[in-house]
Coordinates of C-alpha atoms and ligand atoms in Angstrom, one line a residue:
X116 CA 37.3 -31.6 11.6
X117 CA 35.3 -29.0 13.4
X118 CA 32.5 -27.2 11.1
X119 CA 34.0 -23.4 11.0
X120 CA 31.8 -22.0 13.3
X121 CA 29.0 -19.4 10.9
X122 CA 28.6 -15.5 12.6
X123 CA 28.5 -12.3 11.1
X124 CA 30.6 -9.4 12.8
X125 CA 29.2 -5.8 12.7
X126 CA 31.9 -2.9 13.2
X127 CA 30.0 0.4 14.1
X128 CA 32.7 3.0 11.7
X129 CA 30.1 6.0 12.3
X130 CA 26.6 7.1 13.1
X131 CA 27.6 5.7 17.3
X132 CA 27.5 8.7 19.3
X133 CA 25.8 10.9 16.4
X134 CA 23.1 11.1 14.3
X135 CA 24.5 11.7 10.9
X136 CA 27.5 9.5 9.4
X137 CA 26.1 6.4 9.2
X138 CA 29.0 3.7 8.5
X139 CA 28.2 0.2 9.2
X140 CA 30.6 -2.9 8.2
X141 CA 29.1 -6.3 7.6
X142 CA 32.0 -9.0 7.6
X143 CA 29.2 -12.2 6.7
X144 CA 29.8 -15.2 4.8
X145 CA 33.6 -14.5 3.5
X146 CA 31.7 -10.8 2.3
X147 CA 32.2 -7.5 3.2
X148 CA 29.6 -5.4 3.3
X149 CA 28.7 -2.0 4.2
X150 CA 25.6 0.0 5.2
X151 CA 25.3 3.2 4.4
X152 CA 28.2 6.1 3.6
X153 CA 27.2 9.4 5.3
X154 CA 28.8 12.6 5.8
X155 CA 28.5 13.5 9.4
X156 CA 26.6 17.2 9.7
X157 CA 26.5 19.8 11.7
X158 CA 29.4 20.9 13.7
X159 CA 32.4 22.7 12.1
X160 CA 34.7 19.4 13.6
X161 CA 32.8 17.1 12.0
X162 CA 33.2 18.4 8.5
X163 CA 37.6 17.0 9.0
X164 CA 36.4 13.4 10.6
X165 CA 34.4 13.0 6.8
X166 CA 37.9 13.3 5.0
X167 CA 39.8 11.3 7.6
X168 CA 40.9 8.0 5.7
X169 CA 38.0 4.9 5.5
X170 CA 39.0 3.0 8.3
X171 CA 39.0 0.0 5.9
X172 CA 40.2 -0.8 2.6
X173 CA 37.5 0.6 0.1
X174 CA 38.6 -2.3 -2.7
X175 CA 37.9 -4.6 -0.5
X176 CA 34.1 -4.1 -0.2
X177 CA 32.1 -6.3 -1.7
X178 CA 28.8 -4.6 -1.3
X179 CA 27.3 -1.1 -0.4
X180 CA 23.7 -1.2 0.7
X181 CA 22.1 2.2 1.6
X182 CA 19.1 2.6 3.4
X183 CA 17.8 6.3 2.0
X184 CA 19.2 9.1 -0.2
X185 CA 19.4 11.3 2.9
X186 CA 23.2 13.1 2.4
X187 CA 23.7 11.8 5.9
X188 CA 23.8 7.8 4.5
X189 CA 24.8 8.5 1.1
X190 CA 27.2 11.4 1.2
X191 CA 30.3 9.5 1.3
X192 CA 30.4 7.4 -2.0
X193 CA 31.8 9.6 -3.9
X194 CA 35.3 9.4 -1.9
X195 CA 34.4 5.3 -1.6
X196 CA 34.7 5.5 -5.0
X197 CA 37.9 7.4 -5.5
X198 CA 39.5 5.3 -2.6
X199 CA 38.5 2.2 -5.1
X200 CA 35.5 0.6 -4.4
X201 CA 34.1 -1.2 -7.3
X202 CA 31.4 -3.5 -5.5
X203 CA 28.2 -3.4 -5.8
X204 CA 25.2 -0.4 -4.6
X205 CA 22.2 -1.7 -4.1
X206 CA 18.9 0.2 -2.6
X207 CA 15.3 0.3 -3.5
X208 CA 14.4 2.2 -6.9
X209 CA 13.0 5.3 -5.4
X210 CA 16.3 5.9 -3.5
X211 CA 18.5 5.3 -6.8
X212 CA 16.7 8.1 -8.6
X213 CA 16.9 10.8 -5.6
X214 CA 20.1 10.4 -5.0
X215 CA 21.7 11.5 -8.1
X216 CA 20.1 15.1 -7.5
X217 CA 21.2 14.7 -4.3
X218 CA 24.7 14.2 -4.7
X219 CA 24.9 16.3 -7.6
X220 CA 24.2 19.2 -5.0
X221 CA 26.5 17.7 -2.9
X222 CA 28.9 17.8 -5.0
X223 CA 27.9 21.6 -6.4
X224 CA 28.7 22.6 -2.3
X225 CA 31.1 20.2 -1.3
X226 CA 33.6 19.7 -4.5
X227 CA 34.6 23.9 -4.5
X228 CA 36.9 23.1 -1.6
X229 CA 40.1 22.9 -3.5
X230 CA 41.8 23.1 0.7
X231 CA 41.5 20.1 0.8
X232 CA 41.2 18.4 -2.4
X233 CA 37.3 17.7 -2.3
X234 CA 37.3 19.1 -5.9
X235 CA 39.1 15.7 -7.1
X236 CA 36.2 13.5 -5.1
X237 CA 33.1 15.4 -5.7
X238 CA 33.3 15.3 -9.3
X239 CA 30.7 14.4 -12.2
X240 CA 32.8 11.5 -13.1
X241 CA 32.7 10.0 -9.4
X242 CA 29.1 10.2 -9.2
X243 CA 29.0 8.8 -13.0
X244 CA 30.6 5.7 -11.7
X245 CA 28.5 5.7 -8.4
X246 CA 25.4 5.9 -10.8
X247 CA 27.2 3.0 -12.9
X248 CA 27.7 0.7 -10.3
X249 CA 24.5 1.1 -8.3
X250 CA 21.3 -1.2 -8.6
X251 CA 17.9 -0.6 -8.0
X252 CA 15.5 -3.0 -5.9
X253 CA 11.3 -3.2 -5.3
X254 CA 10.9 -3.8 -1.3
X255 CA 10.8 -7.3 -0.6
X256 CA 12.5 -8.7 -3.6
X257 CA 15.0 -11.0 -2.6
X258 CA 19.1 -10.1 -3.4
X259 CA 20.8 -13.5 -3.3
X260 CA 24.0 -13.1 -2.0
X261 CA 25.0 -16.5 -1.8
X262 CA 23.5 -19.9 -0.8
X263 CA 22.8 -18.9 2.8
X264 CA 22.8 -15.4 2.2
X265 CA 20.2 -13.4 1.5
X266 CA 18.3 -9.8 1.5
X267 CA 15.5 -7.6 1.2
X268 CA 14.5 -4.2 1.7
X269 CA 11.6 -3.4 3.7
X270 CA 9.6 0.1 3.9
X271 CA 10.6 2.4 6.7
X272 CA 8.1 4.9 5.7
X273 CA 11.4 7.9 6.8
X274 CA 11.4 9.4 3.5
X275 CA 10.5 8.4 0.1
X276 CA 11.9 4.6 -0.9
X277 CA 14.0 4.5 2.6
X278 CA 14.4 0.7 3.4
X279 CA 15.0 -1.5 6.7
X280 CA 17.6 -3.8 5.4
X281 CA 16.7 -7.3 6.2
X282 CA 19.9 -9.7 6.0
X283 CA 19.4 -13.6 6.3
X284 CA 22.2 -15.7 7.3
X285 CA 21.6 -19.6 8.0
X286 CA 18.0 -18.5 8.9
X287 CA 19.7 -16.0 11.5
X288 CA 17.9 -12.6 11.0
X289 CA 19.6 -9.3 11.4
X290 CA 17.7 -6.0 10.6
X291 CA 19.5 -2.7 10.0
X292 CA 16.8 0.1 10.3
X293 CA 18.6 3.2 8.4
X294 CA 16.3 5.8 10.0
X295 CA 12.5 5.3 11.3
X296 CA 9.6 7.3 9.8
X297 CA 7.5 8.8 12.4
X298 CA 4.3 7.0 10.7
X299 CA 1.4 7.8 9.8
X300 CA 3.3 10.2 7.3
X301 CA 0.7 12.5 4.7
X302 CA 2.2 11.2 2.0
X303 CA 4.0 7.3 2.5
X304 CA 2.6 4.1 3.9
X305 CA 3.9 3.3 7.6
X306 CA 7.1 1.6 8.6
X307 CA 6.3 -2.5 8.0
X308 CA 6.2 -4.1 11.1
X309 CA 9.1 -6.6 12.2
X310 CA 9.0 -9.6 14.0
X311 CA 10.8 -12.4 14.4
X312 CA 14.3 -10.6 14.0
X313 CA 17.4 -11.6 16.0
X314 CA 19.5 -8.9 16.1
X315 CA 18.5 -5.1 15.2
X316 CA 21.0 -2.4 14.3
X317 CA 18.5 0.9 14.6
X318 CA 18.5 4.5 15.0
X319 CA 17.7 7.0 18.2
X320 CA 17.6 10.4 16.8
X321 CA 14.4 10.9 19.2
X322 CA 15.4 7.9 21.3
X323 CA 14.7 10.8 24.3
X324 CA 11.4 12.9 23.4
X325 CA 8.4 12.0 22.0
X326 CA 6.8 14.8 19.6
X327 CA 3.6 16.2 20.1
X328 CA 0.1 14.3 18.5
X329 CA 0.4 14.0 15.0
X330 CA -3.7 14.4 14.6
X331 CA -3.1 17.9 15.4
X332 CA 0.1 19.1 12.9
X333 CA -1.9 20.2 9.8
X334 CA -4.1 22.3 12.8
X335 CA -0.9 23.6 13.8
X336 CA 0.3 24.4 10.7
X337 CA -3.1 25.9 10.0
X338 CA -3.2 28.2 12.6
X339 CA 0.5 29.3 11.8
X340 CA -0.5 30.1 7.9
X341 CA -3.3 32.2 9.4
X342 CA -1.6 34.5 11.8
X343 CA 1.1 35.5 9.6
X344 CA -1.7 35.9 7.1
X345 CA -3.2 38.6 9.4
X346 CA -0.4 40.1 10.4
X347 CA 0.6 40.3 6.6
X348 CA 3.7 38.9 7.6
X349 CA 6.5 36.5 5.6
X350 CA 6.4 33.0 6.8
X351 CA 10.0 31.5 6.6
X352 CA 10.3 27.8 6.7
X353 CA 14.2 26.1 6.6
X354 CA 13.1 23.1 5.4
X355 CA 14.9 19.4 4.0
X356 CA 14.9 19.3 0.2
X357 CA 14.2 15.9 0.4
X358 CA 10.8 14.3 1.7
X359 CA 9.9 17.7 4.4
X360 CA 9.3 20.4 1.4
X361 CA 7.0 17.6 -0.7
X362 CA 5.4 17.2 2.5
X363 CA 4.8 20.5 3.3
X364 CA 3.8 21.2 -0.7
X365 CA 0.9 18.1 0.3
X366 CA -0.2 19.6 2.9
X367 CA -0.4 23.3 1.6
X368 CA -2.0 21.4 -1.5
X369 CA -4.4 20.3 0.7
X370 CA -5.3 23.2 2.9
X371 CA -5.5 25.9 -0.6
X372 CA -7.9 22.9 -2.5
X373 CA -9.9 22.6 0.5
X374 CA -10.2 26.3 1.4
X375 CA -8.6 26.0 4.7
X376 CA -6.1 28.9 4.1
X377 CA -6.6 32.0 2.0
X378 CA -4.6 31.7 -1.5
X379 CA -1.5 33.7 -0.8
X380 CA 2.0 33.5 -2.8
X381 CA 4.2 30.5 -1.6
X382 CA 7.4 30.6 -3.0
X383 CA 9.3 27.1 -3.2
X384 CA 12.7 28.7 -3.2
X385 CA 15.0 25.8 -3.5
X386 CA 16.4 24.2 -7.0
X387 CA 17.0 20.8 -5.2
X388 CA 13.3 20.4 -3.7
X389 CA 12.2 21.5 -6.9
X390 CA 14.4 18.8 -8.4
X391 CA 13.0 16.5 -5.8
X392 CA 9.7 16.9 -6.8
X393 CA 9.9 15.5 -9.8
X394 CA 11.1 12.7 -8.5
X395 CA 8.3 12.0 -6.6
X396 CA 6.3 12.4 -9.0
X397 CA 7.5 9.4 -11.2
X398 CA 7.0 7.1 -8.2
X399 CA 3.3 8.0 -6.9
X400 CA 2.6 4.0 -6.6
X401 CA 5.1 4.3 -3.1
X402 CA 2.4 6.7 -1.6
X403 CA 0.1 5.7 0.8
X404 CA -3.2 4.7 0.2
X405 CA -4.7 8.3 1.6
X406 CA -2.2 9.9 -1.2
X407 CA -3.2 7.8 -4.2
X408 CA -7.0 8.2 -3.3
X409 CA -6.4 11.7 -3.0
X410 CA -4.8 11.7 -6.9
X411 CA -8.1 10.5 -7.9
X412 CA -9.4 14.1 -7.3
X413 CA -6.8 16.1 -7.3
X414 CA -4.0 15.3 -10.1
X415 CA -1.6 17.6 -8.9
X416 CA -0.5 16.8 -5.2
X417 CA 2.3 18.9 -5.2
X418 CA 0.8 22.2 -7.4
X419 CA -1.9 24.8 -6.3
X420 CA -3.0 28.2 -7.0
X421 CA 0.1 30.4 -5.3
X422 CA 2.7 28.0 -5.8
X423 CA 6.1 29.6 -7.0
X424 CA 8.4 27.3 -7.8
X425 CA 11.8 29.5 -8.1
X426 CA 14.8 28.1 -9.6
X427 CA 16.8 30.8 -10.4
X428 CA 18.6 33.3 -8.0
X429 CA 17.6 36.0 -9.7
X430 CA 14.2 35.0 -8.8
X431 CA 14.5 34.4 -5.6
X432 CA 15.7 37.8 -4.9
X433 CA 12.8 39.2 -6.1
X434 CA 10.8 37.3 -3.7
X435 CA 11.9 39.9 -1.3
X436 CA 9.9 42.8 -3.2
X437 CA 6.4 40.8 -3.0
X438 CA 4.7 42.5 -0.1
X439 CA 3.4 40.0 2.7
X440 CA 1.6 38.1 3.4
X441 CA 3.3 35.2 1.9
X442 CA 5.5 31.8 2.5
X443 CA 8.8 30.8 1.8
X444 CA 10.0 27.7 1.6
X445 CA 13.8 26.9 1.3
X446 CA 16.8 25.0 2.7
X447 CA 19.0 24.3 4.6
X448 CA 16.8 22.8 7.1
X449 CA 19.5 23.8 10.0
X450 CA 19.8 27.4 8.4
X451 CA 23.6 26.3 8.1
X452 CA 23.9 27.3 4.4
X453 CA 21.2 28.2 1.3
X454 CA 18.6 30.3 0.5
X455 CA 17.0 30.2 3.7
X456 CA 20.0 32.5 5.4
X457 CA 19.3 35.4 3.2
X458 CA 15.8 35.3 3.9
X459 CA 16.5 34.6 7.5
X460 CA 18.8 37.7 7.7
X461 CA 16.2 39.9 5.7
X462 CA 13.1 38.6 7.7
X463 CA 14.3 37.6 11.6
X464 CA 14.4 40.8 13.0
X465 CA 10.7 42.0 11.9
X466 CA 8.2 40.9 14.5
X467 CA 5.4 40.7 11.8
X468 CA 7.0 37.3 10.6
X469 CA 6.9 34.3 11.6
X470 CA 10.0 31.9 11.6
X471 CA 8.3 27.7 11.5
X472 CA 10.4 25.1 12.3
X473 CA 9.2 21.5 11.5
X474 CA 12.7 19.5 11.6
X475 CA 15.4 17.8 13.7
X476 CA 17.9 20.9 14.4
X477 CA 21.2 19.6 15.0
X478 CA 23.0 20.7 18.7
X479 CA 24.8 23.8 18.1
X480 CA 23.1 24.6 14.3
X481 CA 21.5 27.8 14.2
X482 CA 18.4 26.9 13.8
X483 CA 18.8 24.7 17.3
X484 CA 19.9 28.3 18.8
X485 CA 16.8 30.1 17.5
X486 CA 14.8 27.3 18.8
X487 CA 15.8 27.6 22.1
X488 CA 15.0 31.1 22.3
X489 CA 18.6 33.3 21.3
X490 CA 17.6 36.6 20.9
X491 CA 21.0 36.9 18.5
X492 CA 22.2 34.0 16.5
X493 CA 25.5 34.3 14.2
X494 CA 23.6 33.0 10.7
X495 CA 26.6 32.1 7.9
X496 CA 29.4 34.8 9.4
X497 CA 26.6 37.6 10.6
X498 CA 24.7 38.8 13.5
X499 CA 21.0 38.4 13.3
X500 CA 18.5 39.6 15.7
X501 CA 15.4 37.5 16.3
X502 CA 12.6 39.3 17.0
X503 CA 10.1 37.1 14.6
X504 CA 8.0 34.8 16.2
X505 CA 9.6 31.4 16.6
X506 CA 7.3 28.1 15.7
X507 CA 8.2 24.7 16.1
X508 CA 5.3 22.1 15.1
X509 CA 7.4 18.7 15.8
X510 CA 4.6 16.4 14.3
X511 CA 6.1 16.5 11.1
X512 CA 9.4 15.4 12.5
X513 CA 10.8 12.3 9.9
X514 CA 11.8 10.3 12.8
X515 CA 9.7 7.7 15.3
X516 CA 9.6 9.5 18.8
X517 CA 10.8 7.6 21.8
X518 CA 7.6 5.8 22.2
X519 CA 6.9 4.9 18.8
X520 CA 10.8 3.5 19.0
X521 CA 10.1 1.2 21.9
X522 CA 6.5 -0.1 20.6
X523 CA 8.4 -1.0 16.9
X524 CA 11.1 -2.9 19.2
X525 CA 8.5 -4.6 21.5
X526 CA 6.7 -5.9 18.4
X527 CA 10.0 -8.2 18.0
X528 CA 10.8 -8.8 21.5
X529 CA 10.0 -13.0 21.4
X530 CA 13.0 -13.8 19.3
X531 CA 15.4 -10.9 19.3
X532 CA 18.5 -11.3 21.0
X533 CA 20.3 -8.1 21.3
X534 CA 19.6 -4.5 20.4
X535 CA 22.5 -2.1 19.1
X536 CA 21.0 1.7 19.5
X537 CA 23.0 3.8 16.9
X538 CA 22.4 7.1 15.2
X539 CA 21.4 9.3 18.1
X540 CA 23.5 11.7 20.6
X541 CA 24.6 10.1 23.2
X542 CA 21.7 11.0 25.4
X543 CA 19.2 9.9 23.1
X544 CA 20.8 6.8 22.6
X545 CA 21.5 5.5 26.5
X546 CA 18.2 6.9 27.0
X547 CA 16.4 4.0 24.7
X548 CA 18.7 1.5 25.8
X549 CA 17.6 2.4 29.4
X550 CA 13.8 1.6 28.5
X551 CA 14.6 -0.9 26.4
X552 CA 16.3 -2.9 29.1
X553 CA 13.7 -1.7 31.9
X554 CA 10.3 -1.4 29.8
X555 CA 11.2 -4.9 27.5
X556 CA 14.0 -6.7 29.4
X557 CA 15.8 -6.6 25.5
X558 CA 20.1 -6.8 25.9
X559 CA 20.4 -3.7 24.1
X560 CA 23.5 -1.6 24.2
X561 CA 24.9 1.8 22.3
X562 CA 28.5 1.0 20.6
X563 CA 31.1 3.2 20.4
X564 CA 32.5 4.2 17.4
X565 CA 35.1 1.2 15.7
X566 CA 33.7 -1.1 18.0
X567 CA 32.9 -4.7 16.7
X568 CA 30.9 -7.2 17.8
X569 CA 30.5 -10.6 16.6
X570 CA 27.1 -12.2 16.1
X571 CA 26.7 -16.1 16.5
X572 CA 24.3 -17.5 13.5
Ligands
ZN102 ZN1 17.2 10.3 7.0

């Protein structure tokens, strides 16, 4: 009798054709496993394709591996869960402990919409049972899955504890990326190196542009912090909960301790990042060298004369009676919802502020609009007019650039057999496999979404 022939088949569920809804199934080895269970963001159609049914039986899953605690891979378990699944969640450590603020606010948004019954999935006990069933990993320790079967997470310096997931299969390699830190970051070490892989699974959010030098975003940001300061202005920054506002709270850190930037209030206006925080704080050892010799002077990475850390919403109204100059800090990153649309509504229209802008806006979001230059931009149901200045400093950006994409391919380009460009828009996406079929001569290819493809190992 023939051996049954060994190969692992990949069907690309979501994140093809998009940056946010990453959905990966992994049939290997008589397992089914996933990768990643993200909402898809952004545009008002997307919110019905999240509540669409799993195009696969959740009870069926063996094993849900998430790369990062971005909402974007992880915002789905909670309806895996009420559809059944009972498997397994494993990630690294640091991504276990940020998600559960992370879905709890989710779930605080997300489980009032009685419409259409998102108050029966996004519900304490769901994310209970999520909690329950989910396992935390170092980097590099191995999971056995089964004899020839095996995994480990490796450091993809996006965000705090986000992994490459590294799958081994009869000594066949495959390597899902989750998404790419644009490295050196302030605070985490760089994404590891791969070599030696055979097939890659990665993203393409800036699989088109490449962002400006990194050397120069704490100048930037600098500079910004000053002109408002003179122009006794309010500096509004829509910013990620998670991994951006500690980044920016390092970095002001830094500037205020080293006298870079007068002391002036800074008001961290968002319960999540505040949440966050604390988080990082119980995993310091996962900061970069730079960040753990900076601890050795300065305790407090993430506190600094100014600092408002505002919690409640009675507080953060009164942020609006402090006169200027000062910062504010707050989400959503997109201006789509939270604090920031207030303070957007109360501070666009003054000239004397400054609006900054240091993250991926999504096509169509408003924060995309005002980056482009609209002079009015419809901000959560009203008419706002722009007339503050308009900032973008993209060296902070989570993501590798277009360059930075190609070199971490080439690094693997002796063995690997075939390239699947994923979590971009379209553009960004044929754009890398363009130059990664011209510049490397790699097979690489952007699936559509539901398409399969089976691997030979
Ligand atoms: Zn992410």
């Amino acid at each position: 009798m023939k051996a049954m022939e060994k190969t692992a088949k990949i069907t690309f569920y979501g994140g093809t054709g998009s940056v946010t809804g990453a959905n990966f199934l992994l049939e290997i080895d008589g397992k089914k496993i996933l990768i990643d269970c993200g909402l898809t963001q952004g545009v008002k159609v997307a919110d019905d394709v999240n509540w669409d049914p799993f195009p696969y039986d959740p009870k069926e899953i063996d094993i849900l591996f998430l790369s990062h605690a971005h909402v974007d891979h992880i915002g789905r378990i909670p309806k895996l869960i009420h559809e059944g699944f009972h498997g397994e969640i494993y990630s690294t450590l640091p991504t276990r402990s940020l998600a559960s603020p992370m879905l709890e606010d989710t779930a605080g948004i997300l489980g009032k919409n009685e419409k259409i019954g998102l108050d029966k999935i996004y519900t304490e006990a769901n994310i209970k049972k999520t909690l329950a069933l989910w396992q935390g990993f170092e980097y590099h320790q191995t999971i056995k899955i089964s004899p020839n079967l095996e995994v480990f997470f490796m450091n993809a310096g996006h965000i705090l504890g986000s992994a490459m997931t590294l799958f081994t299969y009869n000594g066949k390699k495959i390597l899902f990326t989750g998404d790419l830190g644009n490295s050196p970051s302030p605070i985490l070490p760089d994404t590891e190196r791969i070599t030696n892989i055979d097939y890659l699974i990665m993203e393409s959010v800036y699989g088109d542009r490449n962002h400006e030098s990194r050397d120069d975003r704490r100048k930037f940001l600098e500079e910004t912090i000053e002109d408002n300061y003179k122009r006794k202005g309010t500096l509004i920054i829509p910013t990620f909960s998670l991994e951006r506002s500690q980044e920016l709270l390092f970095e002001f850190n830094a500037l205020v301790e080293g006298n870079r930037i007068p002391i002036m209030p800074i008001f961290l206006d968002s319960p999540l990042a505040i949440r966050l925080t604390e988080v990082f704080k119980q995993f310091k050892s996962y900061f970069n060298e730079q960040a753990q010799k900076a601890m050795v002077h300065d305790k407090y990475l993430f506190d600094f004369p100014g600092l408002h850390n505002t919690l409640k919403s009675e507080e953060s109204r009164m942020i609006n009676d402090v006169p200027g100059p000062k910062i504010i800090i707050a989400g959503s990153g997109m201006s789509t919802g939270g604090r920031i649309v207030h303070h957007e509504r109360h501070y666009l229209p003054d000239p004397n502020n400054t609006l900054l802008l240091t993250g991926y806006q999504m096509v169509g979001s408003p924060g995309r609009l005002i980056q482009e230059g609209m002079k009015t931009v419809r901000i959560t149901g009203e008419e706002v007019v722009v007339r503050a200045r308009v900032v973008t400093i993209s060296g902070y950006s989570g993501h590798k650039d277009s360059d930075s994409l190609l070199s971490f391919v080439e690094d693997t380009q002796d063995s690997v057999k075939k390239v699947f460009v994923v979590m971009g828009e379209p553009k960004s996406s044929m754009f890398l496999v363009q130059k990664l079929r011209d510049n490397l001569g790699i097979d690489a290819s952007a699936p559509e979404q539901g398409s399969s493809v089976t691997l030979p190992c």
